[in-house]
PDB file of C-alpha atoms and ligand atoms in Angstrom:
ATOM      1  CA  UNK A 488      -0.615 -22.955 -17.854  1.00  0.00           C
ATOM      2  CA  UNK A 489      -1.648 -23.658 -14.182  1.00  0.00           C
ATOM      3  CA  UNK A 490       0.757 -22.724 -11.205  1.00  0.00           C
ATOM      4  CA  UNK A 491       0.340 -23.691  -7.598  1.00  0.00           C
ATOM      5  CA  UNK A 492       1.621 -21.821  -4.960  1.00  0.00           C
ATOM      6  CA  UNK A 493       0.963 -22.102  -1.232  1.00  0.00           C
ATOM      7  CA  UNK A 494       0.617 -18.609   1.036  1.00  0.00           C
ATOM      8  CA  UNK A 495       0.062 -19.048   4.893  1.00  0.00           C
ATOM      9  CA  UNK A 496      -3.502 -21.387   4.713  1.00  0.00           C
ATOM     10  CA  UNK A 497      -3.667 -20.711   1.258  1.00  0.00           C
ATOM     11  CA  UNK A 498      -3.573 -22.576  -2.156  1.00  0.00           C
ATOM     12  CA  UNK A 499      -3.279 -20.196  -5.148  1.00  0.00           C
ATOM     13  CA  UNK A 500      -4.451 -21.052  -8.518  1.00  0.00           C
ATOM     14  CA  UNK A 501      -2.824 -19.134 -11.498  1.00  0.00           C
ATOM     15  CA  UNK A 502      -4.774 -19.674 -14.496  1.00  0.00           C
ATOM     16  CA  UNK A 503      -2.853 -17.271 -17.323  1.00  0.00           C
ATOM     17  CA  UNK A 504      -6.493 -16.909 -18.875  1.00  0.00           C
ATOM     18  CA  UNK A 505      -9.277 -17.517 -18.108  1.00  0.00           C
ATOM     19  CA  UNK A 506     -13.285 -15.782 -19.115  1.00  0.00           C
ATOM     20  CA  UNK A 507     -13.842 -15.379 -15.064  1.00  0.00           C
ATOM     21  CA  UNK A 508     -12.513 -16.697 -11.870  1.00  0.00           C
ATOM     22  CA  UNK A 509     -15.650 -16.555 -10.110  1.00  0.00           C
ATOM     23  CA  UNK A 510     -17.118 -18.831 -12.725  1.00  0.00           C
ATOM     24  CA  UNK A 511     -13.863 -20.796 -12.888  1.00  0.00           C
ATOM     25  CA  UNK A 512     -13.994 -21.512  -9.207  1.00  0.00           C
ATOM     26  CA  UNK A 513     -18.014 -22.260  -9.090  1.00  0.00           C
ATOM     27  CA  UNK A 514     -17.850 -24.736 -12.222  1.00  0.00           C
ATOM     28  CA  UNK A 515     -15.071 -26.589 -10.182  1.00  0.00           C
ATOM     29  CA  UNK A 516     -16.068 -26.005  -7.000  1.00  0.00           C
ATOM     30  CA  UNK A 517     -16.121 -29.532  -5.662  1.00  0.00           C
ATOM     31  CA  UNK A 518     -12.724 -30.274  -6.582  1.00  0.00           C
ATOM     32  CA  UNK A 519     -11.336 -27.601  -5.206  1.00  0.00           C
ATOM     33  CA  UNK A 520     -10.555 -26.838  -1.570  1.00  0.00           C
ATOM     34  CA  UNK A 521     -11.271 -24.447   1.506  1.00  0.00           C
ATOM     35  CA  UNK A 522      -9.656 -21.289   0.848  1.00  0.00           C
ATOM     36  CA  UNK A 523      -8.280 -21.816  -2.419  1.00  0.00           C
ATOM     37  CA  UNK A 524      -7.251 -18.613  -4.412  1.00  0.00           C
ATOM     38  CA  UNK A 525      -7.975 -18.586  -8.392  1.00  0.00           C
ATOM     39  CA  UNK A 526      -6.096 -15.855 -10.410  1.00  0.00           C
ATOM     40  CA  UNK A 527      -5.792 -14.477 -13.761  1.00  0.00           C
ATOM     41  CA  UNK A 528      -3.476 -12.347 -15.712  1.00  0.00           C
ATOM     42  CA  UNK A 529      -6.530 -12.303 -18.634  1.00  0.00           C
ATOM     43  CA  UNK A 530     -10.005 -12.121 -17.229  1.00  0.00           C
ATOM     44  CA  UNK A 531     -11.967 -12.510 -20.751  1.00  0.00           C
ATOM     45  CA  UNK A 532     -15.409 -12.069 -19.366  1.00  0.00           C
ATOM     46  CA  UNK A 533     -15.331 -10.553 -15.822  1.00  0.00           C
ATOM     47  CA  UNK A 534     -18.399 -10.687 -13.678  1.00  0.00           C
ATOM     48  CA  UNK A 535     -19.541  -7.713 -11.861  1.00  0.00           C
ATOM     49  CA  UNK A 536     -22.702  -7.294  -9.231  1.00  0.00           C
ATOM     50  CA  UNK A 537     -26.054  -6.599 -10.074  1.00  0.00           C
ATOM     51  CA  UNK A 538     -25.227  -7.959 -13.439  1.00  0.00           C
ATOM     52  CA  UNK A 539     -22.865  -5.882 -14.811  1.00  0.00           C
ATOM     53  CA  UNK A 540     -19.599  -6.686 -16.413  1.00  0.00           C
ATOM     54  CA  UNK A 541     -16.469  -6.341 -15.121  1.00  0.00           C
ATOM     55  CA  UNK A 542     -13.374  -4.860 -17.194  1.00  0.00           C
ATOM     56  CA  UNK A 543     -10.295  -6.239 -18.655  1.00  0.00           C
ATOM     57  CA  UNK A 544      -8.038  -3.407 -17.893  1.00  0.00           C
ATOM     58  CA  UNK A 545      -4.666  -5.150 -18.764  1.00  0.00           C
ATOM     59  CA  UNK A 546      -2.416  -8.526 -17.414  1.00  0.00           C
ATOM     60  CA  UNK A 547      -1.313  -6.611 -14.299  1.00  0.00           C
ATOM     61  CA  UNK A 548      -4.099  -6.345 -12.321  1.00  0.00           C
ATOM     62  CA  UNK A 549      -6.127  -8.351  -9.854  1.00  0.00           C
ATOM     63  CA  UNK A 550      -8.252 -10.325 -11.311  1.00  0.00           C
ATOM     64  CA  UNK A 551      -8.849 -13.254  -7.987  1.00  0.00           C
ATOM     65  CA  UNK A 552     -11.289 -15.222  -6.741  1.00  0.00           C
ATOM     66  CA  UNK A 553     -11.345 -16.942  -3.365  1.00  0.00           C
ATOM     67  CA  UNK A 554     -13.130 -20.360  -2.507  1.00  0.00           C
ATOM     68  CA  UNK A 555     -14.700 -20.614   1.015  1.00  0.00           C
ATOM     69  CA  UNK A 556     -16.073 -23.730   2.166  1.00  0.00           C
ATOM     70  CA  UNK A 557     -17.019 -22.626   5.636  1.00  0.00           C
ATOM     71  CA  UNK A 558     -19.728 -25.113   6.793  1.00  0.00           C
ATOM     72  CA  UNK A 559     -22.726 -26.843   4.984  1.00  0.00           C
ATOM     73  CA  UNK A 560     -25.733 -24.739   6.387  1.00  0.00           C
ATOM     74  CA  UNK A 561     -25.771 -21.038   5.476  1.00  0.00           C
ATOM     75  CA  UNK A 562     -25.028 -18.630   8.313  1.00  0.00           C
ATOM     76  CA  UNK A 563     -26.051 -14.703   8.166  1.00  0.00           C
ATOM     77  CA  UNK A 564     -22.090 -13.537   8.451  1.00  0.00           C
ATOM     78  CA  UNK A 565     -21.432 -15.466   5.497  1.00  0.00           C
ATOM     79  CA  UNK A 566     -23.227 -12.284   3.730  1.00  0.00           C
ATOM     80  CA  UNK A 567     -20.855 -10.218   5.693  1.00  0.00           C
ATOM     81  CA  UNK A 568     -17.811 -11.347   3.867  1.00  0.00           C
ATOM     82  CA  UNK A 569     -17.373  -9.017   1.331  1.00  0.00           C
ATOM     83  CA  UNK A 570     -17.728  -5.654   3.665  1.00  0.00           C
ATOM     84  CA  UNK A 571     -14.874  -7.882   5.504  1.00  0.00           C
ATOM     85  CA  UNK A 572     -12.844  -8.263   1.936  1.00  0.00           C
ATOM     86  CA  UNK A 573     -13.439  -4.508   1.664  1.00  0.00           C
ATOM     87  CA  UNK A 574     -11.944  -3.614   5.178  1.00  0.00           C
ATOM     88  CA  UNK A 575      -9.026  -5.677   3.876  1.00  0.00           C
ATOM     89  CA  UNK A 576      -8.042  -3.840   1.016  1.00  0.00           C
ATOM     90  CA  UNK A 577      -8.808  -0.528   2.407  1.00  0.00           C
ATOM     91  CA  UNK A 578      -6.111  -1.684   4.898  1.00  0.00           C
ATOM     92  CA  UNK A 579      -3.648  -2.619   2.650  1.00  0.00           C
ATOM     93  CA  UNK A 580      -3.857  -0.124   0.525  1.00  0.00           C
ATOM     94  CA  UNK A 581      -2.966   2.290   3.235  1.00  0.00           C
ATOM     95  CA  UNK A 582      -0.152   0.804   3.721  1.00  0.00           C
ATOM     96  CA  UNK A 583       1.092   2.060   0.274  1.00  0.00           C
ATOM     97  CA  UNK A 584      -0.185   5.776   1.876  1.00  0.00           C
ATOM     98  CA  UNK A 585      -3.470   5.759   0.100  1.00  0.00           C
ATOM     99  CA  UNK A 586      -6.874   6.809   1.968  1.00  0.00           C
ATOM    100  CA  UNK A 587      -9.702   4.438   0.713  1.00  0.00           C
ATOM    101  CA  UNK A 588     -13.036   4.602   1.312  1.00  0.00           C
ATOM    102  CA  UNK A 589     -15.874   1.919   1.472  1.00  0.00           C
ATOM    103  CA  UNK A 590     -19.002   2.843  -0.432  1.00  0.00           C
ATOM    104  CA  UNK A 591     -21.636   0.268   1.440  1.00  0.00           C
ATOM    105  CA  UNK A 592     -21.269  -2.644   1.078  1.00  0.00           C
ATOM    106  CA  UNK A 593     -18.294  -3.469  -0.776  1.00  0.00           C
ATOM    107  CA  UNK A 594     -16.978  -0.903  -3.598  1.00  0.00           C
ATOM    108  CA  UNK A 595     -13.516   0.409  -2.257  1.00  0.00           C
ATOM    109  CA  UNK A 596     -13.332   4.113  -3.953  1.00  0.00           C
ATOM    110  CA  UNK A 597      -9.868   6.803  -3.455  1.00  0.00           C
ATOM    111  CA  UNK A 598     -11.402  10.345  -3.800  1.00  0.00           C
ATOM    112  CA  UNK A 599     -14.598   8.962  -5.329  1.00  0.00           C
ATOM    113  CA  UNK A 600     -13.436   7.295  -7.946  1.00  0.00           C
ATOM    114  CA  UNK A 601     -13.573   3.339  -8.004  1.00  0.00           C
ATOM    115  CA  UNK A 602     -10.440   1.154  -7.247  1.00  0.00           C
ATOM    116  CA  UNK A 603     -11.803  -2.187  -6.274  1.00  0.00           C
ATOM    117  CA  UNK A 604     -15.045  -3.931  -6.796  1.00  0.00           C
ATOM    118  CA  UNK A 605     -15.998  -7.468  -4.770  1.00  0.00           C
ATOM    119  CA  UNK A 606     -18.518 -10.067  -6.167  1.00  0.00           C
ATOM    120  CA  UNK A 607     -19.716 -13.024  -3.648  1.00  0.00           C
ATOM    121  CA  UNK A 608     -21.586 -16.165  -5.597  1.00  0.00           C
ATOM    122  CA  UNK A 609     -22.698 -19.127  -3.849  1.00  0.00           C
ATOM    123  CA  UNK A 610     -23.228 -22.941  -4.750  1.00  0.00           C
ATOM    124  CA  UNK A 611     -25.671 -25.479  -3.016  1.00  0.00           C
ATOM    125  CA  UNK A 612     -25.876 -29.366  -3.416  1.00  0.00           C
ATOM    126  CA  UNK A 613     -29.347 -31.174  -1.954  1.00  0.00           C
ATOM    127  CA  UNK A 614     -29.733 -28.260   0.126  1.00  0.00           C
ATOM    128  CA  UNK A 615     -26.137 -28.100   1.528  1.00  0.00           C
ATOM    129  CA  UNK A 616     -23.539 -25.529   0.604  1.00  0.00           C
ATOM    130  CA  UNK A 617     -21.497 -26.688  -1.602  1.00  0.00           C
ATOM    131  CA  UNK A 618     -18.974 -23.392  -0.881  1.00  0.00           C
ATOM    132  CA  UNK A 619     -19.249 -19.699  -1.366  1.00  0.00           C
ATOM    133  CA  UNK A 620     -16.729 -17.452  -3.992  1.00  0.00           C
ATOM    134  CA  UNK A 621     -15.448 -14.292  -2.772  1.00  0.00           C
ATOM    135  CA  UNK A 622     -14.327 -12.338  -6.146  1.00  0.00           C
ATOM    136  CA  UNK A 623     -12.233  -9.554  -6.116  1.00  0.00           C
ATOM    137  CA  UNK A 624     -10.893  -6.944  -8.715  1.00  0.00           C
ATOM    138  CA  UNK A 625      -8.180  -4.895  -8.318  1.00  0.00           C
ATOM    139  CA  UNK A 626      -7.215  -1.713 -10.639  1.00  0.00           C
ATOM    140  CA  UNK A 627      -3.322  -2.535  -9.761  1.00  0.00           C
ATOM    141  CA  UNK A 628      -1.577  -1.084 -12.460  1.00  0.00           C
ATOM    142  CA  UNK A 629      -3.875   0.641 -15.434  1.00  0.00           C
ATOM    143  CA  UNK A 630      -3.488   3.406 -17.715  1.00  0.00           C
ATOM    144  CA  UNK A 631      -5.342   6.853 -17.553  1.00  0.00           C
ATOM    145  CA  UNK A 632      -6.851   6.260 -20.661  1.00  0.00           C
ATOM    146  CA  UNK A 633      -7.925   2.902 -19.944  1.00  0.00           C
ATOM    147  CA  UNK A 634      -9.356   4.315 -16.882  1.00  0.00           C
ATOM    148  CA  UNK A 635     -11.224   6.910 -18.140  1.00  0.00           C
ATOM    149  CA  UNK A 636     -13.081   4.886 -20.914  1.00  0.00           C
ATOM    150  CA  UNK A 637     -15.379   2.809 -17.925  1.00  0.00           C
ATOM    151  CA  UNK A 638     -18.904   3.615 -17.121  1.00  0.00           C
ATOM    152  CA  UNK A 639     -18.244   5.033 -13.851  1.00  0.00           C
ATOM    153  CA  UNK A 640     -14.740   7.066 -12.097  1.00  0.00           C
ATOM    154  CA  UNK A 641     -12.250   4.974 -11.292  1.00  0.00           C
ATOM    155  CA  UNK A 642      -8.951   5.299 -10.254  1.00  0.00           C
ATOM    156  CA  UNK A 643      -5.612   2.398  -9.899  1.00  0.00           C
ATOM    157  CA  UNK A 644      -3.441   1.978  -7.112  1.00  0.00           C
ATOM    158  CA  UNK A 645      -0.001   2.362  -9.764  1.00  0.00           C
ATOM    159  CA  UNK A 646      -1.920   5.902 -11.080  1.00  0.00           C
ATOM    160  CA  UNK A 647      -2.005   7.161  -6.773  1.00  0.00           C
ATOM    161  CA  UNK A 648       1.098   6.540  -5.708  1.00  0.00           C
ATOM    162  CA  UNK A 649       3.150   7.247  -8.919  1.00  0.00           C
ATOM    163  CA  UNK A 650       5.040   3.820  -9.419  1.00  0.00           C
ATOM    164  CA  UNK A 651       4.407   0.662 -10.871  1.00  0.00           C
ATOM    165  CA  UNK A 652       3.030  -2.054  -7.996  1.00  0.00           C
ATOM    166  CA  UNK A 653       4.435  -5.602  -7.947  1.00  0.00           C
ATOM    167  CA  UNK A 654       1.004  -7.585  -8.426  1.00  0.00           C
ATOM    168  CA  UNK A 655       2.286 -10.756  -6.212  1.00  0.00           C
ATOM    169  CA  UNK A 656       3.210  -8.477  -3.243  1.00  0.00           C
ATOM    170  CA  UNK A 657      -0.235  -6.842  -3.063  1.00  0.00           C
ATOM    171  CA  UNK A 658      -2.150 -10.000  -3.615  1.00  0.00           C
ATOM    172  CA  UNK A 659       0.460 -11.269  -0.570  1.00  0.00           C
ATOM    173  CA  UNK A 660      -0.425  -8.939   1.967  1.00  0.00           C
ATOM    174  CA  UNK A 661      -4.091  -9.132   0.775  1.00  0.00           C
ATOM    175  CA  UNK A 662      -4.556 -12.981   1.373  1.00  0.00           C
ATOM    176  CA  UNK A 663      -2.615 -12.674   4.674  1.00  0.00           C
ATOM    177  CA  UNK A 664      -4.850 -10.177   6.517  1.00  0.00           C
ATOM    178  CA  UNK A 665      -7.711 -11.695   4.755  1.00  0.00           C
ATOM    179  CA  UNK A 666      -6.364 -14.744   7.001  1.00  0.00           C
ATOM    180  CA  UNK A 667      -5.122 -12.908  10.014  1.00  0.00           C
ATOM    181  CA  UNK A 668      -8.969 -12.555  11.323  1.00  0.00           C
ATOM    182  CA  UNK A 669     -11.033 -14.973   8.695  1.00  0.00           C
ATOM    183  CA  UNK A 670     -11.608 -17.501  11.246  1.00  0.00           C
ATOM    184  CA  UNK A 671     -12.631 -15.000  14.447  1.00  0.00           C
ATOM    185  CA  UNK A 672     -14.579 -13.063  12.372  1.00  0.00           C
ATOM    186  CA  UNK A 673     -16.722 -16.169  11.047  1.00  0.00           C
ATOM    187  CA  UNK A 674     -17.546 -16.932  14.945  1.00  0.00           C
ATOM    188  CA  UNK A 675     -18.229 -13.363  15.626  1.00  0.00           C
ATOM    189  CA  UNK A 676     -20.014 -11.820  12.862  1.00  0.00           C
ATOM    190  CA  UNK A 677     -19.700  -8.488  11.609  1.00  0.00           C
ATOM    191  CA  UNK A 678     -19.301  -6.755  14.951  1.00  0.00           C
ATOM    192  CA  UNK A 679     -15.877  -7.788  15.225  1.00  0.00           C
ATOM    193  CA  UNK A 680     -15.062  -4.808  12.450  1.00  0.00           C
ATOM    194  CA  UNK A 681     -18.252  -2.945  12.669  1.00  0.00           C
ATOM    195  CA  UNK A 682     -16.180  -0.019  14.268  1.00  0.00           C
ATOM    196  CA  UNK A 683     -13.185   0.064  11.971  1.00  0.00           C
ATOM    197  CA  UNK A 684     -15.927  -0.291   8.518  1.00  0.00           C
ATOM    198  CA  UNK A 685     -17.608   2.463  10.278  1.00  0.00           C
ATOM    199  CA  UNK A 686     -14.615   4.514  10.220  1.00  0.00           C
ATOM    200  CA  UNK A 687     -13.846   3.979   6.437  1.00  0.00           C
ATOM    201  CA  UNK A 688     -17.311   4.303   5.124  1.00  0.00           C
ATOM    202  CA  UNK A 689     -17.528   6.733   2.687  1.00  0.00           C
ATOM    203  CA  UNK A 690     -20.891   8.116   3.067  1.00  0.00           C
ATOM    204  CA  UNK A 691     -21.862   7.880   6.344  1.00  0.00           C
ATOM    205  CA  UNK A 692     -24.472  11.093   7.774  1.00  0.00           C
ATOM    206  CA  UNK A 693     -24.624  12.528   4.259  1.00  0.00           C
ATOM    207  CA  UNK A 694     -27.668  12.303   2.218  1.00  0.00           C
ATOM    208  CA  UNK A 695     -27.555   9.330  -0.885  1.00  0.00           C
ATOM    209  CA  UNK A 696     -29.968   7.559  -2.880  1.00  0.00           C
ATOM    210  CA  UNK A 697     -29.824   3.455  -2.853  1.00  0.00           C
ATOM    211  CA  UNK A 698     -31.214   1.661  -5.477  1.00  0.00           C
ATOM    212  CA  UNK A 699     -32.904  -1.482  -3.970  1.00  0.00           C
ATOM    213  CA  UNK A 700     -34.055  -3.333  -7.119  1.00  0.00           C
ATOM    214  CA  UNK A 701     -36.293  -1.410  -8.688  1.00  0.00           C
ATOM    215  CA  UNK A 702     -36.900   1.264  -6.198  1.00  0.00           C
ATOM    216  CA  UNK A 703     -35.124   3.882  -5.368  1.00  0.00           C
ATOM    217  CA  UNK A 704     -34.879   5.248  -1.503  1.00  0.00           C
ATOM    218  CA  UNK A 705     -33.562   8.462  -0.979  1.00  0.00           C
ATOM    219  CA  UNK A 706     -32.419  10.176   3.078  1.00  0.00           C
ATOM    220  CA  UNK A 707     -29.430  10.263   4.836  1.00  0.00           C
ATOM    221  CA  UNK A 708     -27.163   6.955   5.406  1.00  0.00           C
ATOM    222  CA  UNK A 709     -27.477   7.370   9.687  1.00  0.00           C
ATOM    223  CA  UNK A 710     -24.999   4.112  10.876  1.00  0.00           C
ATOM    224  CA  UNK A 711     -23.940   0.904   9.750  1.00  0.00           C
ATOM    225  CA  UNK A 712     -25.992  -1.881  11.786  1.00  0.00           C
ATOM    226  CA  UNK A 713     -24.177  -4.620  13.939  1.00  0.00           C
ATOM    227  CA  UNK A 714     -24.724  -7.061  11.267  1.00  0.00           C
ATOM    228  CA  UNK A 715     -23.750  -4.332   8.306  1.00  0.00           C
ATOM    229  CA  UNK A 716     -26.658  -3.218   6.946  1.00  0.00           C
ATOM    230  CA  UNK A 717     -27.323   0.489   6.200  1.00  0.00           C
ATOM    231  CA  UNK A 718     -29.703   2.784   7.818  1.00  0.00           C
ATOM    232  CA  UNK A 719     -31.005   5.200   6.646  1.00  0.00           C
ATOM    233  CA  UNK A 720     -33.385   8.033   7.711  1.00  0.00           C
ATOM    234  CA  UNK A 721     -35.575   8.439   4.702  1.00  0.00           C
ATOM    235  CA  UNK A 722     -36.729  12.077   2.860  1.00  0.00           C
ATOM    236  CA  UNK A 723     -40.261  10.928   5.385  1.00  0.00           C
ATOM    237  CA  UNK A 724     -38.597  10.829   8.588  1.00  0.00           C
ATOM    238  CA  UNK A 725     -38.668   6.737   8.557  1.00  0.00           C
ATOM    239  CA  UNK A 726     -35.853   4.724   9.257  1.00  0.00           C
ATOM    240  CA  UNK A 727     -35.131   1.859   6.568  1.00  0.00           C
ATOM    241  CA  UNK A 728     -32.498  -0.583   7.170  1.00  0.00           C
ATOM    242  CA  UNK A 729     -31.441  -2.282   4.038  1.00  0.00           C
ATOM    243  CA  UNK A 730     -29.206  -5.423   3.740  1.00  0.00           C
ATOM    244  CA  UNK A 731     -29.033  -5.128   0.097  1.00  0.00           C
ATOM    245  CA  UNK A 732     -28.369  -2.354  -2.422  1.00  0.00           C
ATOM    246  CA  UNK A 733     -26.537   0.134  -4.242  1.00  0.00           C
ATOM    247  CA  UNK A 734     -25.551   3.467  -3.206  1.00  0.00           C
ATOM    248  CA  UNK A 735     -25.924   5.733  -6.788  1.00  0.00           C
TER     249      UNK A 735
HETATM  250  C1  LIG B 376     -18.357  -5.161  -8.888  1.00  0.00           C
HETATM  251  O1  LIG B 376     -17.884  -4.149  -8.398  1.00  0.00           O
HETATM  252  O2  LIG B 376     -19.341  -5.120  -9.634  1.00  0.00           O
HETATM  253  C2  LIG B 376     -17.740  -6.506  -8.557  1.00  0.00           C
HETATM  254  C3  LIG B 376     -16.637  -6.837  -9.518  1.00  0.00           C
HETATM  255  C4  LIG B 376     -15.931  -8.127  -9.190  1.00  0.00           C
HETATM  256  C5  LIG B 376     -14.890  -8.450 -10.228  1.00  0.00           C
HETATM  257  C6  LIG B 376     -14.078  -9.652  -9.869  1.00  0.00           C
HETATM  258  S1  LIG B 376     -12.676  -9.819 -10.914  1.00  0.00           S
HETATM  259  C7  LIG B 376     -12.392 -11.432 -10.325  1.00  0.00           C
HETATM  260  C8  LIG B 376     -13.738 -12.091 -10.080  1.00  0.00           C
HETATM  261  N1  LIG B 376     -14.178 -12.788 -11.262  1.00  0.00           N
HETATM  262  C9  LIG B 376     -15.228 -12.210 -11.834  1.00  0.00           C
HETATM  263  O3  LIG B 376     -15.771 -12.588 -12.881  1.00  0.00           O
HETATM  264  N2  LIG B 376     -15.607 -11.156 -11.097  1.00  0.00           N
HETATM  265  C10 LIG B 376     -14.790 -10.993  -9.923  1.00  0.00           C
END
């Protein structure tokens, strides 16, 4: 079955299963337009970064993908876009009174424990993009057990604030702040929420280890740059800003 619905700017796509929505929305990327929102109830083979998978954790979750088709060249805030997805959710889910946290650049974590995970793809024809994907997952609504059977802590919104949570309503007030600043923050670049990322990052000024590929850099995670990467003051004394990797 395939519903359309239309939210502010935005088209949504409800697919009732599907294997991903990031791959749904790259396969038919051409046909589909500017800030178009895929969803799933059944996510059969969810994507996750760096490779790994992401989770089927029940029908009432968040399982979305968002189509951007910005401009044909590549621009650096483009990059940005998740840590601006991130800020997002961390916002709405206070408004349902819980404190998330941003582990750089993307993971959204309550007390440590994983509640949201973001996965950006691109696509390029003849040199031109073709659009980028902007995939989010959302533990809305999971059991403990379920929980407690993935590879790393994680938490769901439903499990923090004691009550079941109406999937449509979140994804609402998701896509409409996504919207409220999309188009200033594309002309501005990550400054425009460098202050208020700053203040939800989880880590910042304690000592972490990042994986970049294969190595592994270990100091204390100093500021968040004006274009969002971290710094870091290594275990040498050297500063190392790094616009990709994973904080272990
Ligand atoms: C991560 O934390 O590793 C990123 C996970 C991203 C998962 C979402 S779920 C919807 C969209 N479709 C996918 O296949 N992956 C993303």
């Amino acid at each position: 079955m395939v519903v359309y619905i239309i939210i502010m700017s935005m088209e949504l796509l409800y697919l009732e299963k599907i294997d991903s929505t990031n791959k749904y929305a790259k396969e038919n990327l051409s046909s589909l337009a500017d800030m178009t929102v895929v969803y799933t109830s059944e996510q059969t083979s969810g994507r996750g970064r760096l490779n790994r998978k992401w989770s089927y954790l029940g029908g009432n979750n968040i399982y979305a993908s968002i189509v951007l088709k910005p401009s044909e060249e590549i621009k650096e805030v483009y990059s940005n876009l998740t840590q601006y997805l991130s800020l997002v959710l961390t916002e709405v889910f206070e408004e349902y009174g819980v404190d998330s946290r941003i582990k750089w650049p993307n993971d959204v974590r309550v007390n440590g424990k994983k509640i949201s995970g973001i996965l950006a793809e691109s696509a390029f024809v003849g040199g031109k993009l073709l659009g980028l994907i902007l995939g989010f997952g959302v533990n809305l609504n999971c059991q403990k057990k379920d929980i407690e059977n993935i590879d790393q802590p994680a938490t769901s919104l439903n499990l923090e604030v004691g009550a079941e949570i109406n999937r449509e309503e979140f994804l609402k007030k998701v896509l409409d702040k996504f919207c409220l600043r999309y188009n200033k923050f594309i002309e501005d670049g990550f400054l425009l929420i460098r202050e208020d990322y700053k203040k939800r990052a989880e880590f910042l000024n304690r000592p972490v280890t990042v994986r970049v590929f294969d190595k592994e850099i270990c100091g204390i995670a100093e500021d968040i740059t004006d274009n969002g990467a971290l710094k870091i003051i290594d275990d040498s004394d050297n500063e190392q800003v790094l616009l990709i990797g994973d904080i272990l």
